[in-house]
CSV table of C-alpha atoms in Angstrom, one decimal:
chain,number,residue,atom,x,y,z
A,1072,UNK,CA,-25.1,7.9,71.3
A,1073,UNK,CA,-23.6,4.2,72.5
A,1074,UNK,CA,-21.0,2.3,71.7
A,1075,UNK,CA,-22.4,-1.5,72.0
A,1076,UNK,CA,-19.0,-2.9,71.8
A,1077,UNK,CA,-15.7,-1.7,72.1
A,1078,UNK,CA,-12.2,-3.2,73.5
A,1079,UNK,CA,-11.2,-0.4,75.4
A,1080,UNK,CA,-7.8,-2.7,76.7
A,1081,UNK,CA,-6.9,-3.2,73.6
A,1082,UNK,CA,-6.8,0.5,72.5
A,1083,UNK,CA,-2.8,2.2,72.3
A,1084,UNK,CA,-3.7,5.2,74.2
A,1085,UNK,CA,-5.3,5.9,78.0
A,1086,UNK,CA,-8.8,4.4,78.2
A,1087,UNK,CA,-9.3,7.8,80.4
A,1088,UNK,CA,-8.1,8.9,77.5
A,1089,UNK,CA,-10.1,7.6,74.8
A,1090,UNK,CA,-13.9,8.2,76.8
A,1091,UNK,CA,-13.3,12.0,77.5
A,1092,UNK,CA,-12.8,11.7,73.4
A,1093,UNK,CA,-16.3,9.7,73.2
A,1094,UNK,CA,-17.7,11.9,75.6
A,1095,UNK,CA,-17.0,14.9,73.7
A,1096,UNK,CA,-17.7,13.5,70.1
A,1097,UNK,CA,-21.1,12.9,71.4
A,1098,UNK,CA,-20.6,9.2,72.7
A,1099,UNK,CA,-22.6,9.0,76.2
A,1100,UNK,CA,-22.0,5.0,76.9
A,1101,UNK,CA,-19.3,2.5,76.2
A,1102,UNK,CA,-19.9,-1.4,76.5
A,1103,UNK,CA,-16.3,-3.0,76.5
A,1104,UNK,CA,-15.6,-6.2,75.8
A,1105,UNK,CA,-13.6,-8.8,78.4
A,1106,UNK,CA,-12.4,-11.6,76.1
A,1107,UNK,CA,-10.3,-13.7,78.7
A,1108,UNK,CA,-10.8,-14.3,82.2
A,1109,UNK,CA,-7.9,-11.1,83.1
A,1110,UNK,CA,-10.1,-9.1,80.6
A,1111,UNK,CA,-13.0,-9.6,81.7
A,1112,UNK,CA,-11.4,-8.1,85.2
A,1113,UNK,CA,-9.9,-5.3,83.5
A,1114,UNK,CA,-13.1,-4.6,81.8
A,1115,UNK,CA,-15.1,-4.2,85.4
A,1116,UNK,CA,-12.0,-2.3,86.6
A,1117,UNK,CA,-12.7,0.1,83.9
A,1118,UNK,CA,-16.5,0.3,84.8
A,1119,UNK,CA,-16.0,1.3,88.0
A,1120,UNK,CA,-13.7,3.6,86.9
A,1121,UNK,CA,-16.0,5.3,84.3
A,1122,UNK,CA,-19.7,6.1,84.5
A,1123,UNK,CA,-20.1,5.9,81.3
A,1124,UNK,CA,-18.8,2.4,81.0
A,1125,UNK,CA,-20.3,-1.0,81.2
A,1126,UNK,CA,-19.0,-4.5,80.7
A,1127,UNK,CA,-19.9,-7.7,78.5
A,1128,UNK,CA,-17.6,-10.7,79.6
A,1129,UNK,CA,-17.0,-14.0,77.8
A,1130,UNK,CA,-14.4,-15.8,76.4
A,1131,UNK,CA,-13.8,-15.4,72.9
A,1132,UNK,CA,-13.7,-18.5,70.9
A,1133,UNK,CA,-10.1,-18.0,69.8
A,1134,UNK,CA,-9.4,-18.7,73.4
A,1135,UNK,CA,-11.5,-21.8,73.5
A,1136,UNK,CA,-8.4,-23.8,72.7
A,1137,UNK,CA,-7.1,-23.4,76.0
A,1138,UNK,CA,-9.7,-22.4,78.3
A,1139,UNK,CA,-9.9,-23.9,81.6
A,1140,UNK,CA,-12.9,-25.2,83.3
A,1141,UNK,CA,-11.6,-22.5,86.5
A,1142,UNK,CA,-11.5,-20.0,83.5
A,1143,UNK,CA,-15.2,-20.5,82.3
A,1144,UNK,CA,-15.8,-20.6,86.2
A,1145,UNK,CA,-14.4,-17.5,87.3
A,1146,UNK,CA,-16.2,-15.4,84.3
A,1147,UNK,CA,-19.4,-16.8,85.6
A,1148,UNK,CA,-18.9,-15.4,88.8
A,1149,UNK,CA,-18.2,-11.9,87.0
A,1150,UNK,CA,-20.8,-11.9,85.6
A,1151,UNK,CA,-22.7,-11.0,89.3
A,1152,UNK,CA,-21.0,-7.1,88.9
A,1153,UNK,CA,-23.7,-5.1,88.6
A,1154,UNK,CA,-22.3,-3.3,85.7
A,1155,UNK,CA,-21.6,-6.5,83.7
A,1156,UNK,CA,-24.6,-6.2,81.4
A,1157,UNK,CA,-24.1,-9.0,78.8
A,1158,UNK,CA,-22.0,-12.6,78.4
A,1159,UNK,CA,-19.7,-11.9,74.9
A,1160,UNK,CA,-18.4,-12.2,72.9
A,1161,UNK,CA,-19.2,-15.6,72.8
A,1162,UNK,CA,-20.1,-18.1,69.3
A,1163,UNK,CA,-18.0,-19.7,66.2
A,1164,UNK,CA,-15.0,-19.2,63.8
A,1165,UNK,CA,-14.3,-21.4,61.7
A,1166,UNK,CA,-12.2,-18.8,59.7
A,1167,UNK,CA,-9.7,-18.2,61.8
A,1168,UNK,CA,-10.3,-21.7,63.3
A,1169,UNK,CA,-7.5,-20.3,65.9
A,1170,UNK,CA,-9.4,-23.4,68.0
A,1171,UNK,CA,-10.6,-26.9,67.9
A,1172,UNK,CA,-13.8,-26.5,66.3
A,1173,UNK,CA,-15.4,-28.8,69.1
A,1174,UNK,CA,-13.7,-26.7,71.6
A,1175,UNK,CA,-15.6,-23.5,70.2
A,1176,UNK,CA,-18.8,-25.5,70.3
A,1177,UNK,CA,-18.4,-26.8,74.1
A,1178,UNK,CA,-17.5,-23.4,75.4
A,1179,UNK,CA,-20.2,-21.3,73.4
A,1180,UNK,CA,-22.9,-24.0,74.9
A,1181,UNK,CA,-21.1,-23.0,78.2
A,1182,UNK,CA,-21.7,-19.3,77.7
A,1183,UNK,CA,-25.1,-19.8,76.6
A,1184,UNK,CA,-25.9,-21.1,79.9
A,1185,UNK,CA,-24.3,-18.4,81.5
A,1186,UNK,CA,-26.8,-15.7,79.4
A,1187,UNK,CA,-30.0,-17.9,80.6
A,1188,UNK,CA,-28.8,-18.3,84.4
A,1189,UNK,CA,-28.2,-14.8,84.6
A,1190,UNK,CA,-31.3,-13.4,82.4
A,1191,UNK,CA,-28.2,-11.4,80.4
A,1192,UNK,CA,-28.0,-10.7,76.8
A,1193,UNK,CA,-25.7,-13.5,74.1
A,1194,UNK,CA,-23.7,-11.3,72.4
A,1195,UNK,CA,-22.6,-13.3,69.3
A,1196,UNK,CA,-19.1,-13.6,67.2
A,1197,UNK,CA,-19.9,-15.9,64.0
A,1198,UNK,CA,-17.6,-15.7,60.9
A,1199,UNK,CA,-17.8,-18.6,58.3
A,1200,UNK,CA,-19.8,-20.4,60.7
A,1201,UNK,CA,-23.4,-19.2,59.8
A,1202,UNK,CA,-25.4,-23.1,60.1
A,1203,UNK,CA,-23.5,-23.8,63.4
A,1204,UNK,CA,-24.1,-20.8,65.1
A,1205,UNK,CA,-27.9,-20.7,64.1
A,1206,UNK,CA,-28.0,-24.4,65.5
A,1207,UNK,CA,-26.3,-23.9,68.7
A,1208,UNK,CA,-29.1,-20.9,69.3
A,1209,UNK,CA,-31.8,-22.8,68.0
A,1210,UNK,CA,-33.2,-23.4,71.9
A,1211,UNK,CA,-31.9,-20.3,73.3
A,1212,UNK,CA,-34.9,-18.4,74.4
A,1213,UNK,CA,-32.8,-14.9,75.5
A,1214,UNK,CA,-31.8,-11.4,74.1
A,1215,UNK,CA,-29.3,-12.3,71.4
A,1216,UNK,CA,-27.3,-9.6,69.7
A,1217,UNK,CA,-25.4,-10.6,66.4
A,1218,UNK,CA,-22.2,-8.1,66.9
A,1219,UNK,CA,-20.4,-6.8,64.0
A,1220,UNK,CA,-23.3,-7.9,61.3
A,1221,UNK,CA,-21.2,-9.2,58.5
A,1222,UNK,CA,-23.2,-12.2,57.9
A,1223,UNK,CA,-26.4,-11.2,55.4
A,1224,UNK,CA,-27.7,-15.1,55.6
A,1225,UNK,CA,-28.3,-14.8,59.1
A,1226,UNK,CA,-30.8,-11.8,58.5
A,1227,UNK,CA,-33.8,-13.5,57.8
A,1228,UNK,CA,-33.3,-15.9,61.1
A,1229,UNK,CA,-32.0,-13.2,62.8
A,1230,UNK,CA,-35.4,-10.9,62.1
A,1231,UNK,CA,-37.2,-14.1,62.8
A,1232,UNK,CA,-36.5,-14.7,65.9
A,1233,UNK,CA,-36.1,-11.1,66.9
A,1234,UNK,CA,-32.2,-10.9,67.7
A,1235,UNK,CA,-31.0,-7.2,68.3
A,1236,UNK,CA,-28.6,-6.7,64.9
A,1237,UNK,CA,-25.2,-4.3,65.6
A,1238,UNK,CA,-23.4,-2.5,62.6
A,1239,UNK,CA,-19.6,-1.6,62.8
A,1240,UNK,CA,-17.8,0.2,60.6
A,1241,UNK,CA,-17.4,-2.2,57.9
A,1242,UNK,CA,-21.1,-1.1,56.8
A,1243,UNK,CA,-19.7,2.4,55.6
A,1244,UNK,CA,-17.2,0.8,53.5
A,1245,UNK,CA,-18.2,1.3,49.9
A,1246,UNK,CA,-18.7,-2.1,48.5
A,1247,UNK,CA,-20.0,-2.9,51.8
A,1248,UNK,CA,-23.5,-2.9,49.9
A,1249,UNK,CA,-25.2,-5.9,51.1
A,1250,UNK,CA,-24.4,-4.9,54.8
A,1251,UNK,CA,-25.9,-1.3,54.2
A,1252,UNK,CA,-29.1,-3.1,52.4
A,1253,UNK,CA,-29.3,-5.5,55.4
A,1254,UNK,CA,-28.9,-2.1,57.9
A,1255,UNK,CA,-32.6,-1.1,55.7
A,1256,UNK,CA,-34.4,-4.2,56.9
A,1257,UNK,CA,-33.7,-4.4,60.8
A,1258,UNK,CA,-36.9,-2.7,62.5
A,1259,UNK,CA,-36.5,0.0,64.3
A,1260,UNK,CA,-37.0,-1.7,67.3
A,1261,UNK,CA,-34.1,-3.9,66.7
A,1262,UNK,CA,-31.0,-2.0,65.6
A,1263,UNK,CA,-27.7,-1.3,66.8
A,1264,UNK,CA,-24.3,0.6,66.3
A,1265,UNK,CA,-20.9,-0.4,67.8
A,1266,UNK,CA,-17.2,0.4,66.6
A,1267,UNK,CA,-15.6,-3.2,67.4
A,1268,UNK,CA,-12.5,-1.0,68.1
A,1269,UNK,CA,-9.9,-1.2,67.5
A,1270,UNK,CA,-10.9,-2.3,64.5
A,1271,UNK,CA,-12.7,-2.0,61.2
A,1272,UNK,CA,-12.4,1.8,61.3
A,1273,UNK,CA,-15.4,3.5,59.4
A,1274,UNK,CA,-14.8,4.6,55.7
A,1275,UNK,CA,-14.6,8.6,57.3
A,1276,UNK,CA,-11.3,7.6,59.1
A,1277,UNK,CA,-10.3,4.2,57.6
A,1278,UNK,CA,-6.8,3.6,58.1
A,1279,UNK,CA,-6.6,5.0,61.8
A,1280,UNK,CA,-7.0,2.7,64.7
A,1281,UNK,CA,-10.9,2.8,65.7
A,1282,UNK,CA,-12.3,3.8,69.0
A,1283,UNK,CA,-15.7,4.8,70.2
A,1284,UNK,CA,-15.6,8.4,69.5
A,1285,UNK,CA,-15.8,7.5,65.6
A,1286,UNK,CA,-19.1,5.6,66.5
A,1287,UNK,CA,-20.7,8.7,64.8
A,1288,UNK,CA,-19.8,7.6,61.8
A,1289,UNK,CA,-21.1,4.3,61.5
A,1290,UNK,CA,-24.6,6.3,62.7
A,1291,UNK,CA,-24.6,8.5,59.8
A,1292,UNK,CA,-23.9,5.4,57.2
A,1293,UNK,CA,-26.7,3.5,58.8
A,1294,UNK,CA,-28.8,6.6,58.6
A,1295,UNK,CA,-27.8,7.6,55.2
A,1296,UNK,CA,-28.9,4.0,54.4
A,1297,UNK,CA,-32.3,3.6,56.2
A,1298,UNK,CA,-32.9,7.2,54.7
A,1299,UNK,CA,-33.5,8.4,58.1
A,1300,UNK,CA,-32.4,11.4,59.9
A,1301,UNK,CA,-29.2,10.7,62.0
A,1302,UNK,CA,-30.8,12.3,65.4
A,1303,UNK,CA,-34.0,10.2,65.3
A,1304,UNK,CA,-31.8,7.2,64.6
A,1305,UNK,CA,-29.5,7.7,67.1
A,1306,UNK,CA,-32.1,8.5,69.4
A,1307,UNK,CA,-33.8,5.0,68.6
A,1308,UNK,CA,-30.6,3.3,69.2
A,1309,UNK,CA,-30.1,4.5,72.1
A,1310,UNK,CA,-33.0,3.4,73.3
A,1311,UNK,CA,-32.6,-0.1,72.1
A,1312,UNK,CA,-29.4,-0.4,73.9
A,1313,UNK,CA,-30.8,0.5,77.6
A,1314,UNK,CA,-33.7,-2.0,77.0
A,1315,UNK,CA,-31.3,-4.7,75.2
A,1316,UNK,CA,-28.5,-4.5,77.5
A,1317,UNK,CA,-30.8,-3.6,81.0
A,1318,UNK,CA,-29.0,0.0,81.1
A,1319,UNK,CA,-30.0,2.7,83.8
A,1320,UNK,CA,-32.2,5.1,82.3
């Protein structure tokens, strides 16, 4: 099984720590998440440290506010590592709105460009922002991945235009109902699983801090859901990860 997006720095305990866990929960790949220009290093420091872990590197558009044009820059030329694998988490939030909306917008264009230079996946953040983020992608021709799928309108686009779709653990939460009917319509081709930890710890352990080990149980929701049996869909996302994200075999 993968983890298609996890912040390892932002974990409490040892990130050493935290992938033997992974690793012996059944967890055979880790994609962290830089979210700053110094975590986007420290995300590459912990790839080279780990086999098992890749990096996605972006600036977050929290941070748009008061990103620097030597910021956006240097993450660019990140993005050359060979175990960077995607630009993210990039896109909108205009419920936080922790940013100048325009701000948000000028940096996600930026990112996009980055993803089409470099032939890498968009890995997308979008929260009360669903029109804006589907007309900033409108041109983008690239692998897009919608992270932490929380957004149901953006299905139909999102199966349109074939965008990769990735669950967290919010999906096993028991009203979650619309996310687990959404989880039913992906193809097979298309879905994924991530744990977004720290956060949004599945129902199974809700209340702890998250972290890729408990990636298993957002698989068993999502299998529970698609009414499939949780090997064969972990075997399939597996599978769409390495293709989606350009993994070694």
């Amino acid at each position: 099984m993968i983890d298609t997006h996890a912040h390892l720095d932002a974990l409490d305990d040892e990130p050493a720590a935290v992938v033997a866990r992974a690793r012996d929960a059944g967890v055979t790949r880790i994609l962290t998440v830089g979210t700053t220009p110094a975590g986007c290093r420290h995300a590459l420091e912990l790839a080279d440290e780990h086999d098992e872990v890749f990096a996605i590197l972006g600036i977050h558009p929290h941070e748009a506010g008061h990103a620097t044009d030597d910021d956006v820059a240097e993450v660019r030329s990140l993005l050359a590592h060979p175990k960077a694998v995607a630009v993210g988490e990039m896109g909108l939030d205009w419920f936080r709105d922790y940013a100048p909306r325009d701000k948000q917008l000028r940096l996600f264009e930026r990112e996009l460009e980055f993803a089409a230079e470099t032939g890498k996946p968009a890995v997308i953040h979008t929260r009360a922002a669903d029109a804006d983020t589907l007309a900033a992608l409108a041109e983008f021709r690239g692998r897009v991945v919608l992270h932490c799928f929380s957004s149901p309108h953006l299905l139909e686009p999102a199966l349109e235009r074939d965008w990769y779709v990735s669950f967290a653990g919010n999906a096993s939460f028991p009203k979650a109902v619309d996310l687990r009917l959404a989880a039913t319509q992906v193809p097979a081709d298309r879905i994924l699983a991530e744990t977004d930890s720290p956060y949004l710890a599945p129902q199974a352990v809700r209340g702890r801090r998250n972290e890729p080990a408990y990636v298993m149980h957002t698989l068993a929701a999502l299998a529970r859901a698609r009414d499939e049996p949780a090997e064969e869909l972990e075997q399939r996302i597996e599978r769409n990860a390495s293709e989606c994200f350009g993994l070694p075999a």
